[in-house]
Coordinates of C-alpha atoms and ligand atoms in Angstrom, one line a residue:
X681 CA -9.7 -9.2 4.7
X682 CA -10.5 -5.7 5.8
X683 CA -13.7 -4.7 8.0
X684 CA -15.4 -1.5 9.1
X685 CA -17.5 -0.8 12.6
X686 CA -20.1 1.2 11.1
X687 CA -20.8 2.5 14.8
X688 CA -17.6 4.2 15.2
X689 CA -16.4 4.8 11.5
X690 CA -13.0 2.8 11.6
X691 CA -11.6 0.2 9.7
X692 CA -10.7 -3.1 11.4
X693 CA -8.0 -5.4 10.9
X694 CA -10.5 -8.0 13.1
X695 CA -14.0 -8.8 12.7
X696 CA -15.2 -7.1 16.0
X697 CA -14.3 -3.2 17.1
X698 CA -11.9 -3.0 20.2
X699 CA -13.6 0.4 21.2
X700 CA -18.0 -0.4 21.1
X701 CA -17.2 -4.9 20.8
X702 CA -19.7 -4.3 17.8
X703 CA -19.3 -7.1 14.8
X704 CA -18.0 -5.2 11.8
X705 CA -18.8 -5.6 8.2
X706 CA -16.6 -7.3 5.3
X707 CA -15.5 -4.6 3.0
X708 CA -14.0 -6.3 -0.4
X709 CA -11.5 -4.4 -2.1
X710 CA -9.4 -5.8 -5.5
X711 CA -6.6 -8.7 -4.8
X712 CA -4.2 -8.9 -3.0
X713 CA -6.4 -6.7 -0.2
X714 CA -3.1 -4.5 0.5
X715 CA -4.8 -1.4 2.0
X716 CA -3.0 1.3 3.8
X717 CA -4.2 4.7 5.3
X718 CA -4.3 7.4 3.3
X719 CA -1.6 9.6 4.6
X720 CA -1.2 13.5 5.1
X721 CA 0.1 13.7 1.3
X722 CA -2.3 11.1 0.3
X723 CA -5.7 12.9 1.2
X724 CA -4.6 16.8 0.4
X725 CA -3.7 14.7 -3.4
X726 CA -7.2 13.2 -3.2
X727 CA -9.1 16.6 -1.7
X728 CA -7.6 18.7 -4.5
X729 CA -7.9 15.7 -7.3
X730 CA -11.8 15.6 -6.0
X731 CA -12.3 19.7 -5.6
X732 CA -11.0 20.3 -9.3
X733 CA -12.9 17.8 -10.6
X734 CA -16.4 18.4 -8.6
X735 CA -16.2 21.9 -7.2
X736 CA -15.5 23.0 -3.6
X737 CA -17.8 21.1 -1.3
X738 CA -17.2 17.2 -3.0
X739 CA -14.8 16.2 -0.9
X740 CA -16.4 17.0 1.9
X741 CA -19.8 15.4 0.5
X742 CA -18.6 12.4 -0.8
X743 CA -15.5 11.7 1.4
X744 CA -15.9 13.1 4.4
X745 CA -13.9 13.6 6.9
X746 CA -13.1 9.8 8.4
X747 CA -10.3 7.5 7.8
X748 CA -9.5 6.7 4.3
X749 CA -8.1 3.8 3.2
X750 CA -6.2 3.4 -0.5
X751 CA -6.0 -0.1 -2.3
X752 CA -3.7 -0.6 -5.2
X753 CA -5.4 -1.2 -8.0
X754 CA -3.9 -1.5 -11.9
X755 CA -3.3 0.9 -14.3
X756 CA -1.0 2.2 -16.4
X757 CA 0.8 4.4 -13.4
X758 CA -0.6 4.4 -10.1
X759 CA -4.2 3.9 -8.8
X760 CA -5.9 2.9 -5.6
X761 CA -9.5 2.7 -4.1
X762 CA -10.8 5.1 -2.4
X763 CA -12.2 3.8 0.6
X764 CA -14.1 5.6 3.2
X765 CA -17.2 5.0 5.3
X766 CA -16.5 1.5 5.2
X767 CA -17.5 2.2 0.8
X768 CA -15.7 2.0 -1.8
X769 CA -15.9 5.4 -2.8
X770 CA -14.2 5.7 -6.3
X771 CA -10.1 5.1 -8.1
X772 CA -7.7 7.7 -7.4
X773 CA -5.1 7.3 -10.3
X774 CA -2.4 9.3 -11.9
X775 CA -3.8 9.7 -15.5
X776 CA -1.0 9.2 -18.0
X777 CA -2.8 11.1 -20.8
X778 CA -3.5 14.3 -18.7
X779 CA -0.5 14.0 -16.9
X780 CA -2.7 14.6 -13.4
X781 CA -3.8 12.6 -10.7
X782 CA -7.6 12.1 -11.5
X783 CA -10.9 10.8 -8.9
X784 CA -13.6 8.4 -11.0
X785 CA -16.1 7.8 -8.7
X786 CA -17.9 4.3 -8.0
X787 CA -21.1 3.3 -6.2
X788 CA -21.4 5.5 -3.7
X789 CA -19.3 7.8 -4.9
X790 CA -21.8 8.6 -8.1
X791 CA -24.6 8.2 -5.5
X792 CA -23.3 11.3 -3.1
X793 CA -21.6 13.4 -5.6
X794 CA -25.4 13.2 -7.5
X795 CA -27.3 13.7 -4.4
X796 CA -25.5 16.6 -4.1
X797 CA -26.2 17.8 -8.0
X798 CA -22.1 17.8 -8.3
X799 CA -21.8 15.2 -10.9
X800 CA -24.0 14.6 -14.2
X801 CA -26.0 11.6 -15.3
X802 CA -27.5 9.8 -18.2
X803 CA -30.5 7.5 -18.7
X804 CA -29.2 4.6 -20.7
X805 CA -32.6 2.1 -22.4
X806 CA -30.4 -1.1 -22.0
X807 CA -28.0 -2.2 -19.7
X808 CA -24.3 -0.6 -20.7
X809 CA -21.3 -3.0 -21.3
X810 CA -18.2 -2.2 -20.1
X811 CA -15.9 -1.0 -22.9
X812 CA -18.9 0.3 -24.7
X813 CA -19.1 4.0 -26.5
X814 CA -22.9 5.7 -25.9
X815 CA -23.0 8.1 -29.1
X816 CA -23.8 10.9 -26.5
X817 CA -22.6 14.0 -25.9
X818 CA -23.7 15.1 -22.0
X819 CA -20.4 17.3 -20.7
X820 CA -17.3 18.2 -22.0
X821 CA -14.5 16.5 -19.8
X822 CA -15.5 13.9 -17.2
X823 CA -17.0 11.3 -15.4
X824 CA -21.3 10.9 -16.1
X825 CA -22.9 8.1 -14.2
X826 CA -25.1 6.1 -15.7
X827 CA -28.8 5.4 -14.3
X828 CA -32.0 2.8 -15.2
X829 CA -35.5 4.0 -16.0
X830 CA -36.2 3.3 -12.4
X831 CA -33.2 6.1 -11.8
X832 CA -31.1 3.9 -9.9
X833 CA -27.0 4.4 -10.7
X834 CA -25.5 1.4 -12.5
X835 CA -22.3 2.8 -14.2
X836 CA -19.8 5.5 -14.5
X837 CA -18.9 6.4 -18.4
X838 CA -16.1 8.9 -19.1
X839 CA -17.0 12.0 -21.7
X840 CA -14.4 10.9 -24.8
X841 CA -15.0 13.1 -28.3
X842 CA -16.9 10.5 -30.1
X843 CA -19.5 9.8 -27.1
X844 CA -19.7 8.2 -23.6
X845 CA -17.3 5.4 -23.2
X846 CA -18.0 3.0 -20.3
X847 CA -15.8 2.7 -17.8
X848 CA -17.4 0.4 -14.8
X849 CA -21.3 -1.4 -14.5
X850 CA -22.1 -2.7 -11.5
X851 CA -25.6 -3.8 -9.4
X852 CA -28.5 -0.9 -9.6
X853 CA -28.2 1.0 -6.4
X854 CA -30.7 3.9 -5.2
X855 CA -29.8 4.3 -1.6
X856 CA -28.1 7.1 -0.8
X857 CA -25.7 6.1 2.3
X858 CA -24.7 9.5 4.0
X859 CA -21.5 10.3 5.2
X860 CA -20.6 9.0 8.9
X861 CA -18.9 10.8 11.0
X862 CA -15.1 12.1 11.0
X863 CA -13.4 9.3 13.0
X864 CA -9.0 9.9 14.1
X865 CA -6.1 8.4 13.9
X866 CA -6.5 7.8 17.3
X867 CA -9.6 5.9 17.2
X868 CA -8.6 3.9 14.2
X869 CA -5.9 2.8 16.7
X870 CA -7.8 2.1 19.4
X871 CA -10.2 0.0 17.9
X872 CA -7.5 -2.0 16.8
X873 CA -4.8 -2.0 19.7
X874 CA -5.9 -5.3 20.9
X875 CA -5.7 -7.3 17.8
X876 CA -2.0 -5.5 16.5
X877 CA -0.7 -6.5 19.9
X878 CA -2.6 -9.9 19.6
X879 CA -0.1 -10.4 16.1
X880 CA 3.0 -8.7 17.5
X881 CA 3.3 -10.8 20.2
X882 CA 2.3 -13.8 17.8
X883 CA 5.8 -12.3 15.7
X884 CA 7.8 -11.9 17.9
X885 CA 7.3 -15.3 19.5
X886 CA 7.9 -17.2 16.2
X887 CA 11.1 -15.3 16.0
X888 CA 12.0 -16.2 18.8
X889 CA 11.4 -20.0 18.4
X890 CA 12.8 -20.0 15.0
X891 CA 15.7 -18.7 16.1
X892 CA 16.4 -20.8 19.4
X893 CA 15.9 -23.8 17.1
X894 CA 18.1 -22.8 14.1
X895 CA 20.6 -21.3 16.2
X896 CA 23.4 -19.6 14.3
X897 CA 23.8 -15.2 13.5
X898 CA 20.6 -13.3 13.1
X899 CA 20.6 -10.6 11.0
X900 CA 17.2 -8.3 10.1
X901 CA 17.7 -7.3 6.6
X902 CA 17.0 -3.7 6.5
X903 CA 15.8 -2.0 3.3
X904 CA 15.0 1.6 4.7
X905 CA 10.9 0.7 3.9
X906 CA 8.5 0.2 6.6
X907 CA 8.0 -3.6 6.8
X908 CA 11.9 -3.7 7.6
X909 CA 11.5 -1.5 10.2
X910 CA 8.3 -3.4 11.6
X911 CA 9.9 -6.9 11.6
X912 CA 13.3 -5.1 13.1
X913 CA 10.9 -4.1 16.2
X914 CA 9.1 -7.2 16.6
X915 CA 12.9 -8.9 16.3
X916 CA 13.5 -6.6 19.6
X917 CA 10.7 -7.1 21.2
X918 CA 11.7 -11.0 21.4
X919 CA 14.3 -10.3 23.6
X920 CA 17.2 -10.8 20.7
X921 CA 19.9 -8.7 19.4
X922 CA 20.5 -9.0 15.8
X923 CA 22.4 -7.3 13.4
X924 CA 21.1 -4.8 10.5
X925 CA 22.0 -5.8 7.2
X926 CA 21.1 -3.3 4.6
X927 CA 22.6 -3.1 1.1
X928 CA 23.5 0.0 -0.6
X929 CA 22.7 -0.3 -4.6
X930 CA 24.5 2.9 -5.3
X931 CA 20.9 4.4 -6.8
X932 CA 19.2 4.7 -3.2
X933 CA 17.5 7.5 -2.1
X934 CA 19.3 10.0 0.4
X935 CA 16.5 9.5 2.6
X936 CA 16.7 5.7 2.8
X937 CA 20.6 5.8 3.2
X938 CA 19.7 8.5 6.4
X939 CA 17.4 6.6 7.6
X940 CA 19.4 3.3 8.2
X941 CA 21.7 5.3 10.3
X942 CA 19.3 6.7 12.4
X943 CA 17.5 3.6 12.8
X944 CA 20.5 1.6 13.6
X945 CA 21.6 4.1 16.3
X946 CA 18.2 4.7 17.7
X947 CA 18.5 1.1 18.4
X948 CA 21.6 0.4 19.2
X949 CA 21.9 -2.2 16.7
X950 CA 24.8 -2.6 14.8
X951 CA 24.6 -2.1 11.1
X952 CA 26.4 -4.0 8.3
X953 CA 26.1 -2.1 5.1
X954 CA 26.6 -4.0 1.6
X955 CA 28.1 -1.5 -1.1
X956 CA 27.5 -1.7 -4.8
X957 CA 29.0 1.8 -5.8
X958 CA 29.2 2.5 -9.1
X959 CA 28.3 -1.2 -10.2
X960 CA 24.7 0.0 -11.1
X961 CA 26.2 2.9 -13.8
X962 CA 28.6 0.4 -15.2
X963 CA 25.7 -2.2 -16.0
X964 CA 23.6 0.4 -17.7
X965 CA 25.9 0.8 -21.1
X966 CA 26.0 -2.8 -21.2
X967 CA 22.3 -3.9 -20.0
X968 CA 20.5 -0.7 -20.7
X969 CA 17.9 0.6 -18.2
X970 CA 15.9 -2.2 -16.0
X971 CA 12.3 -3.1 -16.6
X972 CA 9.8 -5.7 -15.4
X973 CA 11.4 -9.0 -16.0
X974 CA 14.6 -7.8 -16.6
X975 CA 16.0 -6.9 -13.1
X976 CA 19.3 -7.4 -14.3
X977 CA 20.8 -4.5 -11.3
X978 CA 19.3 -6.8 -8.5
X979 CA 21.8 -9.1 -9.0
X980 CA 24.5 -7.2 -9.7
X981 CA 23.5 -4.7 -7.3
X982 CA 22.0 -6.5 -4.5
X983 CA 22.8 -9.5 -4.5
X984 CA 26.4 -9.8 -5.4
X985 CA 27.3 -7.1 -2.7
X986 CA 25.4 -8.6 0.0
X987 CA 26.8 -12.3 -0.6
X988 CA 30.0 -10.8 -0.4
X989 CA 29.1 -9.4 2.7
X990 CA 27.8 -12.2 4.5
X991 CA 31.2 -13.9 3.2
X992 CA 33.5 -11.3 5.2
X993 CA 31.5 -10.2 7.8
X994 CA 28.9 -13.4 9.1
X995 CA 30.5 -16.7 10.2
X996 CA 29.0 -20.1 10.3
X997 CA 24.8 -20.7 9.9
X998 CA 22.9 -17.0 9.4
X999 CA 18.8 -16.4 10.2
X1000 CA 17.6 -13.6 8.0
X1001 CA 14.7 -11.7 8.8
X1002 CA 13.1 -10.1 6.5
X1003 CA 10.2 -8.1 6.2
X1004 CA 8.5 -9.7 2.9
X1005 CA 4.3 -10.0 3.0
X1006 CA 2.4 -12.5 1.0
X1007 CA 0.1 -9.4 -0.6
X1008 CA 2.9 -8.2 -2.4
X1009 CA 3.7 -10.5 -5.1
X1010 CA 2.8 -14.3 -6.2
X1011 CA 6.1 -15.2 -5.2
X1012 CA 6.1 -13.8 -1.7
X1013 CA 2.6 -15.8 -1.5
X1014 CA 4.2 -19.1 -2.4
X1015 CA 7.7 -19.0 0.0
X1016 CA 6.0 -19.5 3.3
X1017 CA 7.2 -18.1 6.3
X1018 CA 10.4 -19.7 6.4
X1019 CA 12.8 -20.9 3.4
X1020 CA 16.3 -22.1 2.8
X1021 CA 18.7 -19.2 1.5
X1022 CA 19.8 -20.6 -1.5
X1023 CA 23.1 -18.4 -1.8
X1024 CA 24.6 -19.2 1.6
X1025 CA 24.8 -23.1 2.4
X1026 CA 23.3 -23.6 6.0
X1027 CA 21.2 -20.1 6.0
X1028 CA 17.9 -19.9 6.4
X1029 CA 15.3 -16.9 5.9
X1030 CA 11.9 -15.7 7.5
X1031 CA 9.5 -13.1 7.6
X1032 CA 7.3 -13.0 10.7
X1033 CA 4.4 -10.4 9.1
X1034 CA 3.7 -12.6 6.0
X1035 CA -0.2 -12.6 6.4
X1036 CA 0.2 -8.7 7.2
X1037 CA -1.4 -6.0 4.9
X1038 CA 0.2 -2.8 5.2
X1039 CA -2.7 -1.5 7.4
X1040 CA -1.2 -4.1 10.3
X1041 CA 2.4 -2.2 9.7
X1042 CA 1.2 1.2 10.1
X1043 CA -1.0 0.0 13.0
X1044 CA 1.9 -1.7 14.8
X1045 CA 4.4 1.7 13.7
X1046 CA 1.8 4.2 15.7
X1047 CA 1.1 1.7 18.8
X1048 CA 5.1 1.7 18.9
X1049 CA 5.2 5.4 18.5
X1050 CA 8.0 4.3 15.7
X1051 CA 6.6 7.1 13.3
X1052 CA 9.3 9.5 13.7
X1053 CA 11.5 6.8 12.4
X1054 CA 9.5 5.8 9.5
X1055 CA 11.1 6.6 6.1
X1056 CA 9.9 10.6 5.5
X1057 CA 9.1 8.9 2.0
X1058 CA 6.1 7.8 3.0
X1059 CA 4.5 10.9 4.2
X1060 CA 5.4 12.3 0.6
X1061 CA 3.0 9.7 -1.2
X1062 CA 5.5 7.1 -1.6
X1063 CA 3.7 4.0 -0.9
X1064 CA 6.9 1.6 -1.3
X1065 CA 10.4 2.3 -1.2
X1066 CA 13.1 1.3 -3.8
X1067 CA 15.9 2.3 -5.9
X1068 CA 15.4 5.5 -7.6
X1069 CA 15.1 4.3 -10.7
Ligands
LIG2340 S1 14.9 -2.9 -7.2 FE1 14.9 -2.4 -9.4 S2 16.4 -0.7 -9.7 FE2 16.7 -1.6 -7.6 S3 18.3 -3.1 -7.9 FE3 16.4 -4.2 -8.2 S4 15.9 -4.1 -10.3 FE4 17.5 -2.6 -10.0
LIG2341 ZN1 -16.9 0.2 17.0

């Protein structure tokens, strides 16, 4: 669940502001709620997508100038909400077709971009259908919202060839909300210091007890992302001194591989690294390239090389922590917070931020001052790290 305090424009991870004490309001965004602030890369790719699309001034007028927050949201590559203003502003998404990143606006979005005169509209005699084609011919290229009799919005359509094609209905809204005021990283943090420290001190005491009770080697398993780097942190700030595991598929990015090592030397942690090699290329003129479903490299090029690792270089019972959140998959939802590891007999795994959204690991990154260690990835509009391929 994500909320807003309307009085000082920031999101909230809690339902009351740590800066004014006001109660915020419940914005709903598409499940699993995974939002993360949009980034440096992140809002000059929005600004630009917005400005070719609406003219100079839209981002400014329907935007602003606050803290944005993106959601993922399907389609065929990738596409978030557009938060702002504590709204749900419109889908940024990289259009397959035009090969472009692309801004449909939503709601509000419709409502300020027509306040402003920056976007078209269309008075439809009965209520549109998602899906449905309008035989009309407004624009050339774009978004058109749709309005009532009463001229309140109640859709977006997209200009196709052959007519309007409906893209998103939704409740009449006439109300015009105007854009709050530009709020800073800074206060974004503050108003939620209380509650991230609040959590990371909830972490890092279950680490702690999980570990005085199972006993054995801990190990954080380090993928180079920035929930490992989070739950590596919070392992510290218990007070123990694990090892960092991280496995090298052979397909990484240069960045990730760099980043492990200055992680585990910033740290002083020592760092076990698994090695696949070449296993990945050798797999591919038998296997073919991976897919969804057929993750036939994770085995052979994570999970064989990191067994063998533990084998040679852990003795006895091992504690794993990893950093795996329930809003990333179905699966991740189901495990818990701690579960046997099936491979190695006696072993168990955890993950102390499973009921964190991303916007709790970028909170806890900047109250640690850990950005300067945080994958450069991210600030290039990467919003997860993997393989390369
Ligand atoms: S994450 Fe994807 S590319 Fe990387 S090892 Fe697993 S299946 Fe292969
Ligand atoms: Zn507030």
């Amino acid at each position: 669940m994500v909320y807003w305090c309307l009085a000082c424009n920031v999101p909230l991870v809690e339902a009351r502001c740590g800066i004014c004490g006001c109660e915020a309001v419940e914005v709903r965004l598409f499940r699993p709620e995974d939002p993360r602030p949009a980034l440096e890369t992140d809002t000059k790719i929005l600004r630009e997508t917005v400005e070719k699309q609406f003219g100079q001034q839209a981002f400014k007028r329907v935007i602003g100038n606050g803290v944005i927050l993106l959601n993922r949201v399907p389609y065929a590559d990738a596409g978030y909400e557009v938060v702002g203003d504590g709204l749900l502003l419109g889908h940024l998404f990289y259009d397959m077709r035009l090969l472009e990143w692309r801004f449909k606006p939503l709601r509000m979005g419709c409502m300020r971009l027509l306040e402003d005169g920056l976007m078209e509209s269309v008075k439809v005699d009965q209520k549109p259908v998602k899906g449905q084609t309008l035989r009309l011919k407004k624009i050339d290229r774009g978004y058109v919202a749709l309005r009532d009799d009463s001229g309140a919005v109640l859709g977006v359509a997209e200009q196709m060839d052959d007519g309007l094609k409906v893209l998103n209905v939704w409740k009449p809204i006439s109300e015009v909300e105007p854009v709050r005021g530009g709020a800073s990283i800074g206060d974004f943090l503050r108003a939620n210091e209380n509650a991230i420290r609040a959590e990371a001190s909830r972490a890092a005491k279950t680490i702690y007890k999980v570990h005085g009770r199972f006993g054995g080697e801990l190990v954080v398993s380090y993928s180079g992302g920035k929930d490992s780097l989070a739950v590596l942190s919070l392992t510290l700030e218990a007070g123990l001194e694990p090892k960092l595991l991280f496995t090298d598929t052979g397909i990484e990015l240069p960045e990730t591989v760099s980043n492990v090592q200055r992680v585990s030397s910033k740290f002083g942690v020592e760092a076990l690294e698994a090695q696949a090699g070449e296993a990945f290329w050798r797999g591919l003129d038998s296997y073919g390239p991976p897919a969804r479903g057929y993750r036939w490299c994770c085995k052979t090029c994570k999970l064989i090389p990191t067994l063998r690792l533990y084998k040679s270089r852990l003795s006895g019972r091992v504690l794993t922590v990893i950093g795996q959140r329930a809003a990333e998959s179905k699966a991740r939802r189901k495990r818990g917070s701690v579960w046997e590891n099936y491979w190695i007999t006696g072993s168990m795994n955890m993950t102390p931020i499973g009921g964190w959204s991303m916007l709790h690991v970028w909170l806890y990154l900047w109250m640690k001052k850990l950005e300067d260690l945080v994958n450069p990835l991210y600030f290039e509009g990467f919003d997860r790290i993997g393989c390369y391929t």
